[in-house]
Tab-separated table of C-alpha atoms in Angstrom:
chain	number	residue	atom	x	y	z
A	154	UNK	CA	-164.273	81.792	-91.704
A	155	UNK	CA	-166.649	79.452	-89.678
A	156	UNK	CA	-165.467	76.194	-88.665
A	157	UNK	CA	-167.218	74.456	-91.449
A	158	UNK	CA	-165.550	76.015	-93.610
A	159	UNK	CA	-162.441	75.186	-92.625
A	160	UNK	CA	-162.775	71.656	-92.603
A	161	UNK	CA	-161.839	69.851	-96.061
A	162	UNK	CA	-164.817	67.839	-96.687
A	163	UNK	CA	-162.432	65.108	-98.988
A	164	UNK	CA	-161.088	64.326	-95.620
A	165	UNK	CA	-163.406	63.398	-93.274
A	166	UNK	CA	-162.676	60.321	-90.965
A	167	UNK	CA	-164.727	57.202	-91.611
A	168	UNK	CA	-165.118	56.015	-88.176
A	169	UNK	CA	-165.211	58.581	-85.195
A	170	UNK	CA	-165.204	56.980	-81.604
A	171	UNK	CA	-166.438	58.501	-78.697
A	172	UNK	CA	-165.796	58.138	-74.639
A	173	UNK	CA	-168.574	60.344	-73.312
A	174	UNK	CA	-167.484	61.551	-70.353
A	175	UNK	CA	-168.146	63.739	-67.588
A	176	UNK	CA	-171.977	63.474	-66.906
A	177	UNK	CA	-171.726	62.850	-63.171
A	178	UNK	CA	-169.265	65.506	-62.494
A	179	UNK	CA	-171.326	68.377	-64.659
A	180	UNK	CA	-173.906	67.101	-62.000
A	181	UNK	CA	-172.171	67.705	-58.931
A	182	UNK	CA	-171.336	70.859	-60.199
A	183	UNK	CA	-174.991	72.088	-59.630
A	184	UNK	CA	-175.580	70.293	-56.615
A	185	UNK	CA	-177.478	67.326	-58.201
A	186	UNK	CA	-177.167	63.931	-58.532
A	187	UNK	CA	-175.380	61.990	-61.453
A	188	UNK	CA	-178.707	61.012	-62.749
A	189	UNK	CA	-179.602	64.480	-63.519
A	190	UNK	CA	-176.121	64.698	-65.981
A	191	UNK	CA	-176.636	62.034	-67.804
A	192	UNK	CA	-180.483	63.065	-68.482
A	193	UNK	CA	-178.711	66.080	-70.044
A	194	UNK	CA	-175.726	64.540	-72.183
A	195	UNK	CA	-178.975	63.179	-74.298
A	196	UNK	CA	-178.844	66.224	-76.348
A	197	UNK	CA	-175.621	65.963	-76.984
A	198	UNK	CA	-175.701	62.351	-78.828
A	199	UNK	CA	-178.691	63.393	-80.713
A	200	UNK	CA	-176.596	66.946	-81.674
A	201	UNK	CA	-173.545	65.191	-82.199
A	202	UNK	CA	-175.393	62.456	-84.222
A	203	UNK	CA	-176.733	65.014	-86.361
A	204	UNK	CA	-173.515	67.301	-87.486
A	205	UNK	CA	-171.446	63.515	-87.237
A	206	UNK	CA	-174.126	62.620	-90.246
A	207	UNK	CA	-174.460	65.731	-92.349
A	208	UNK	CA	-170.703	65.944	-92.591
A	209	UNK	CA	-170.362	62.017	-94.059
A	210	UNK	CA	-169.028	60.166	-91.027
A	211	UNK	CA	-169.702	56.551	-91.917
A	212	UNK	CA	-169.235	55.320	-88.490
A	213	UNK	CA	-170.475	56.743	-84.972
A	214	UNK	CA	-169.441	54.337	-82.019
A	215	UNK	CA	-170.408	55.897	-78.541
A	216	UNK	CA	-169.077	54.370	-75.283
A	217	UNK	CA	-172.282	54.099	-73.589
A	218	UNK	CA	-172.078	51.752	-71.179
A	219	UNK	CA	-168.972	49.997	-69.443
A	220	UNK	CA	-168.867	46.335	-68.214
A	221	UNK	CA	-166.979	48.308	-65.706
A	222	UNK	CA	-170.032	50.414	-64.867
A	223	UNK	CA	-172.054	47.548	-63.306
A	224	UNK	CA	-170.199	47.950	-60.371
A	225	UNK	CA	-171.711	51.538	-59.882
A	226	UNK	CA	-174.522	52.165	-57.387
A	227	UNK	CA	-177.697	50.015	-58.426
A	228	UNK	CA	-179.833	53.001	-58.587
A	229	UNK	CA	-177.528	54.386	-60.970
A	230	UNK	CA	-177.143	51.595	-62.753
A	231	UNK	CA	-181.266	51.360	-63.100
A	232	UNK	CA	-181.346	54.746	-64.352
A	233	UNK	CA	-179.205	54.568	-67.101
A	234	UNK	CA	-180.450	51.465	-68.190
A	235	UNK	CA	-184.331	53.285	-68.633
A	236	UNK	CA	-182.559	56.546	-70.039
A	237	UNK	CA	-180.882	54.302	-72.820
A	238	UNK	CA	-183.620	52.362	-73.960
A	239	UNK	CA	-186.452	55.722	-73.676
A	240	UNK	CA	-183.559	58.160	-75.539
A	241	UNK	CA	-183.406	55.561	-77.882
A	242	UNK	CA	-186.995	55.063	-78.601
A	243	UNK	CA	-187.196	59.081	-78.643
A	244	UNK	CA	-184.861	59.359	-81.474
A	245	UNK	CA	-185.274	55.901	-83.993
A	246	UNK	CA	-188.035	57.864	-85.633
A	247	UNK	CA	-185.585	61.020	-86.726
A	248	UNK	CA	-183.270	58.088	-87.437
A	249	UNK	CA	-185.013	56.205	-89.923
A	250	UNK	CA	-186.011	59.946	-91.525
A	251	UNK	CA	-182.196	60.630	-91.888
A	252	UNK	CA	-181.338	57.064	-92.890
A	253	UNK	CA	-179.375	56.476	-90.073
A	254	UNK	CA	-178.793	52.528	-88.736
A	255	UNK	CA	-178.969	51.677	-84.795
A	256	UNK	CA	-176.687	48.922	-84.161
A	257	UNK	CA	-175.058	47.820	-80.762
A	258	UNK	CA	-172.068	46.258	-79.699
A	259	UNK	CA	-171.307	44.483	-75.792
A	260	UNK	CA	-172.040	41.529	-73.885
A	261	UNK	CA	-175.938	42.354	-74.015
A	262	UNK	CA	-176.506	39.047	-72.092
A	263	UNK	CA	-176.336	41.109	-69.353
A	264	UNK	CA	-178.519	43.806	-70.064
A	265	UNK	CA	-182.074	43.473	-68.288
A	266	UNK	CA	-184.563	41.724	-70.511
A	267	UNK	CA	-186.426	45.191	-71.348
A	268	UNK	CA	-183.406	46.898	-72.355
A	269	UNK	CA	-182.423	44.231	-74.193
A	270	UNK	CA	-186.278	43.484	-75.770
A	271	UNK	CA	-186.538	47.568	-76.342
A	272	UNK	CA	-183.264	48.041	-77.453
A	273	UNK	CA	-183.280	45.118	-80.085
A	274	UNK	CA	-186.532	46.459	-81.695
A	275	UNK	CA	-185.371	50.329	-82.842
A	276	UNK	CA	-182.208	48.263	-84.024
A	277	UNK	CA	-184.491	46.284	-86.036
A	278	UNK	CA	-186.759	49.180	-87.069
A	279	UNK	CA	-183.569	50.776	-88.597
A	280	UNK	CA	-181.768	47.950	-90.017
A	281	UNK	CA	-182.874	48.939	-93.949
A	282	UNK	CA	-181.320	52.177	-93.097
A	283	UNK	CA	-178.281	52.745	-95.235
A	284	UNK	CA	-176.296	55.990	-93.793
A	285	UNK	CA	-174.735	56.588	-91.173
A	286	UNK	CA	-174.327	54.046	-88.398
A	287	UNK	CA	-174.554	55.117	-84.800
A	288	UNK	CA	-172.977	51.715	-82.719
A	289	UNK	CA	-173.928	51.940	-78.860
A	290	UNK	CA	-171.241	49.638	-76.980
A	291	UNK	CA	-173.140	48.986	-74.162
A	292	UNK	CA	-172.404	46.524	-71.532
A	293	UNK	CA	-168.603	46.875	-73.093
A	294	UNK	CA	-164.749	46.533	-72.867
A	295	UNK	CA	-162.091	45.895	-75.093
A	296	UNK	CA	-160.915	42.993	-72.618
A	297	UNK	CA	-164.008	41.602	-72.591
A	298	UNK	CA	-164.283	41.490	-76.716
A	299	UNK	CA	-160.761	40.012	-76.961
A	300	UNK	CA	-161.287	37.184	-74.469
A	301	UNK	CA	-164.476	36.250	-76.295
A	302	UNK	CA	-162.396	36.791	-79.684
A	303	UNK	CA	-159.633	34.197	-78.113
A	304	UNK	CA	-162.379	31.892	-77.462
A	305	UNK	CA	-163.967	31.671	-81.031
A	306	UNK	CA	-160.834	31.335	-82.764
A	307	UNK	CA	-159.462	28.545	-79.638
A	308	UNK	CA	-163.056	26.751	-80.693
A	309	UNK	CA	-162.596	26.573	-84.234
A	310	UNK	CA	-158.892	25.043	-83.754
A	311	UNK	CA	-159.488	23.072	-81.786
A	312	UNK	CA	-162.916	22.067	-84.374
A	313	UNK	CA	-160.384	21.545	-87.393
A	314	UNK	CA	-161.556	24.851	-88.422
A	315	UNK	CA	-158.628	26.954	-88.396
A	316	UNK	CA	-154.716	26.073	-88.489
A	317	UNK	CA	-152.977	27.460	-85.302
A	318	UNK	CA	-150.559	28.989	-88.290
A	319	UNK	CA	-153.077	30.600	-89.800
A	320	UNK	CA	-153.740	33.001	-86.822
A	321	UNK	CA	-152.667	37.166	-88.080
A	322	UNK	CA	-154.485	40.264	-87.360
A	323	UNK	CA	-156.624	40.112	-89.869
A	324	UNK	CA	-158.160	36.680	-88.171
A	325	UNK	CA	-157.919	38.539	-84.567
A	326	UNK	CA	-160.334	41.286	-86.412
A	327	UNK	CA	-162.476	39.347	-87.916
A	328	UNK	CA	-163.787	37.764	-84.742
A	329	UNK	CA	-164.181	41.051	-82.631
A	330	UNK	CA	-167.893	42.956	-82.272
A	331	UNK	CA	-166.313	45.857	-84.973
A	332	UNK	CA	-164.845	43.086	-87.471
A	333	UNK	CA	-167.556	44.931	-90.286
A	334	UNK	CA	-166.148	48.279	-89.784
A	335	UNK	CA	-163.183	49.933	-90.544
A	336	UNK	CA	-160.948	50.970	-87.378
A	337	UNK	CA	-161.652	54.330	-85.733
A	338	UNK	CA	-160.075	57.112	-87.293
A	339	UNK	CA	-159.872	59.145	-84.437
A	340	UNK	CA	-161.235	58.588	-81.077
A	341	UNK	CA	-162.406	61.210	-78.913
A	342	UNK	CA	-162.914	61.813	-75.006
A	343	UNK	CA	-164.591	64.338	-72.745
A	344	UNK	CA	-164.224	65.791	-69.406
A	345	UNK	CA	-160.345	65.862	-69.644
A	346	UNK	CA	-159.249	62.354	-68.431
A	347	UNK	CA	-156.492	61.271	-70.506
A	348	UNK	CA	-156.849	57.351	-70.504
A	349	UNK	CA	-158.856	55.099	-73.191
A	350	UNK	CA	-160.902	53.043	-69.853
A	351	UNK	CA	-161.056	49.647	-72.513
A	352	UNK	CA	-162.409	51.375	-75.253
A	353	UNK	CA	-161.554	49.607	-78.843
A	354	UNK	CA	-158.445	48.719	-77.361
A	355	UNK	CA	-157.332	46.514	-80.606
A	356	UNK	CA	-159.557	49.118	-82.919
A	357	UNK	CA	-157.685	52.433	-81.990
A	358	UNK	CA	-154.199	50.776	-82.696
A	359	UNK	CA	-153.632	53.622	-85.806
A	360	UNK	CA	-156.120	56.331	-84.386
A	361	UNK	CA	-155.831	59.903	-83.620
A	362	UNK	CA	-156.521	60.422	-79.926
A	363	UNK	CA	-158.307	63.699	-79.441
A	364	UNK	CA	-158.650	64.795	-75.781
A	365	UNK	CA	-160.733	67.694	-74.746
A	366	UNK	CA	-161.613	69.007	-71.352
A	367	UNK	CA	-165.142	69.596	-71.941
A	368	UNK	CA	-167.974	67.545	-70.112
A	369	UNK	CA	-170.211	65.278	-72.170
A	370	UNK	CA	-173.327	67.562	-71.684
A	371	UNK	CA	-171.190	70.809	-72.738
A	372	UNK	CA	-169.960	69.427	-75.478
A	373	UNK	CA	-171.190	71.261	-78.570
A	374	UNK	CA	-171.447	70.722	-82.515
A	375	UNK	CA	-168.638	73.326	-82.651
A	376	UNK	CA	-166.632	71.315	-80.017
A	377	UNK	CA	-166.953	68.464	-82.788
A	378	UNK	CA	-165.904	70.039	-85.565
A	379	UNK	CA	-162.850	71.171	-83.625
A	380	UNK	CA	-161.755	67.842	-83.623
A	381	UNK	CA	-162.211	67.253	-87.165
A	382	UNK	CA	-160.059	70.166	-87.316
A	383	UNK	CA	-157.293	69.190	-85.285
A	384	UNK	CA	-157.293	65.346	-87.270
A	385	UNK	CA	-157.214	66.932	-90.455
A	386	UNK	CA	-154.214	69.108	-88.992
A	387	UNK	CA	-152.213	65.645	-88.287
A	388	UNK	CA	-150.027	63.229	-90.439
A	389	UNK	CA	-151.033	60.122	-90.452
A	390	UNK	CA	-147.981	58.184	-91.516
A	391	UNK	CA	-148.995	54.264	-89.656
A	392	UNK	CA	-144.953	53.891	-88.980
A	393	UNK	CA	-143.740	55.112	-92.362
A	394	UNK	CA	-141.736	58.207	-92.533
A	395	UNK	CA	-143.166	61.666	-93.291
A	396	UNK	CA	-141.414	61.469	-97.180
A	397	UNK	CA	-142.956	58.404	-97.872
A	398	UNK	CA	-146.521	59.311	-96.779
A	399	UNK	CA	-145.966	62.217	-98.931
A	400	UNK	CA	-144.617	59.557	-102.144
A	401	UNK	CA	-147.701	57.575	-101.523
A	402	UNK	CA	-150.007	60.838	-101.852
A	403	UNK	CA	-147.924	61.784	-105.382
């Protein structure tokens, strides 16, 4: 049986997060610089795109870009920036053909004005698109999003907007970058580091966490579907009890 097969196609998760890792080190492996291994994790987003979409994921967020990461070498930092924006431009047209929407999460004040300029334009050439949406958080952390989340809801107190009472989750939510989608259902990370690095912190409360030691520019559409595999393996029971998950199904 082929790993399509096995996966039950009534269960697929809505929202699939992704810490691409290991570029740099699949670089060093062949002697070249960490450049050269993120040029070749590009095929991998547009594969994993690609199988992400035919099998009905709703939601594609990719941790592209850390606020973190601007503390990296400049020339490093300048590369990525021009391999974002030109992958990007490479792929809106097969985009808009599969009816997939570009959108972007991340304090993109920051970006450089082309990246920004560029960016904001295939966004805006898929935005009819009613698939599949691929979110880039670029420019992004968790702690980041929650301060500026804190902020919003301290301005509209303090405006007579919002009662100090009236503060839950659901008002937390509602004011981060992902307050449109649904949580992750299961997050996944390359290159065997078992850590989250500010990714979603608030977001992956209820998610499976799927950890695999394969780098970023290795990882395959079979790698993929392994994980799909291993979610639909797992109870998700959000801190009831295994009987009453199984009640709730009946």
């Amino acid at each position: 049986m082929s790993l399509i097969e096995k996966i039950d196609k009534t269960r697929i998760p809505r929202h699939v997060a992704i810490i691409m890792d290991g570029n740099g080190r699949w670089a060093k492996q062949r002697g070249m610089i960490r450049s050269f291994g993120h040029e070749n994790g590009v095929p991998t987003v547009h594969n994993i795109t690609e199988v992400a979409n035919d099998l009905g994921v709703e939601f594609l967020t990719l941790y592209t870009f850390s606020t973190e990461n601007w503390n990296r070498p400049q020339m490093e930092v300048d590369a990525l920036m021009h391999l974002v924006v030109t992958s990007i431009e490479k792929e809106t047209p097969e985009l808009i053909e599969k009816n997939v929407r570009l959108t972007a999460i991340g304090d993109m004040e920051r970006m450089p004005e082309f990246a920004r300029t560029r960016l904001q334009k295939c966004m805006d050439d898929t935005a009819h698109c009613t698939g599949m949406e691929v979110c880039l958080a670029l420019s992004y952390s968790s702690r980041w999003e929650i301060v500026e989340a804190v902020r919003s809801i301290a301005s509209e107190v303090k405006d007579g907007k919002l009662d100090v009472a009236d503060i839950d989750d659901a008002v937390v939510s509602s004011h981060l970058s992902t307050s449109y989608m649904p949580d992750p259902d299961l997050l996944i990370r390359t290159a065997g580091d078992l850590r989250i690095s500010n990714y979603l912190l608030w977001q992956i409360a209820y998610s499976e966490l799927y950890f695999t030691p394969v780098l970023w520019p290795d990882f395959t559409k079979d790698d993929f579907l392994e994980a799909i595999i291993e979610y639909q393996r797992r109870e998700r029971r959000y801190g009831k009890t295994s009987e009453q998950v199984t009640n709730d199904k009946e």
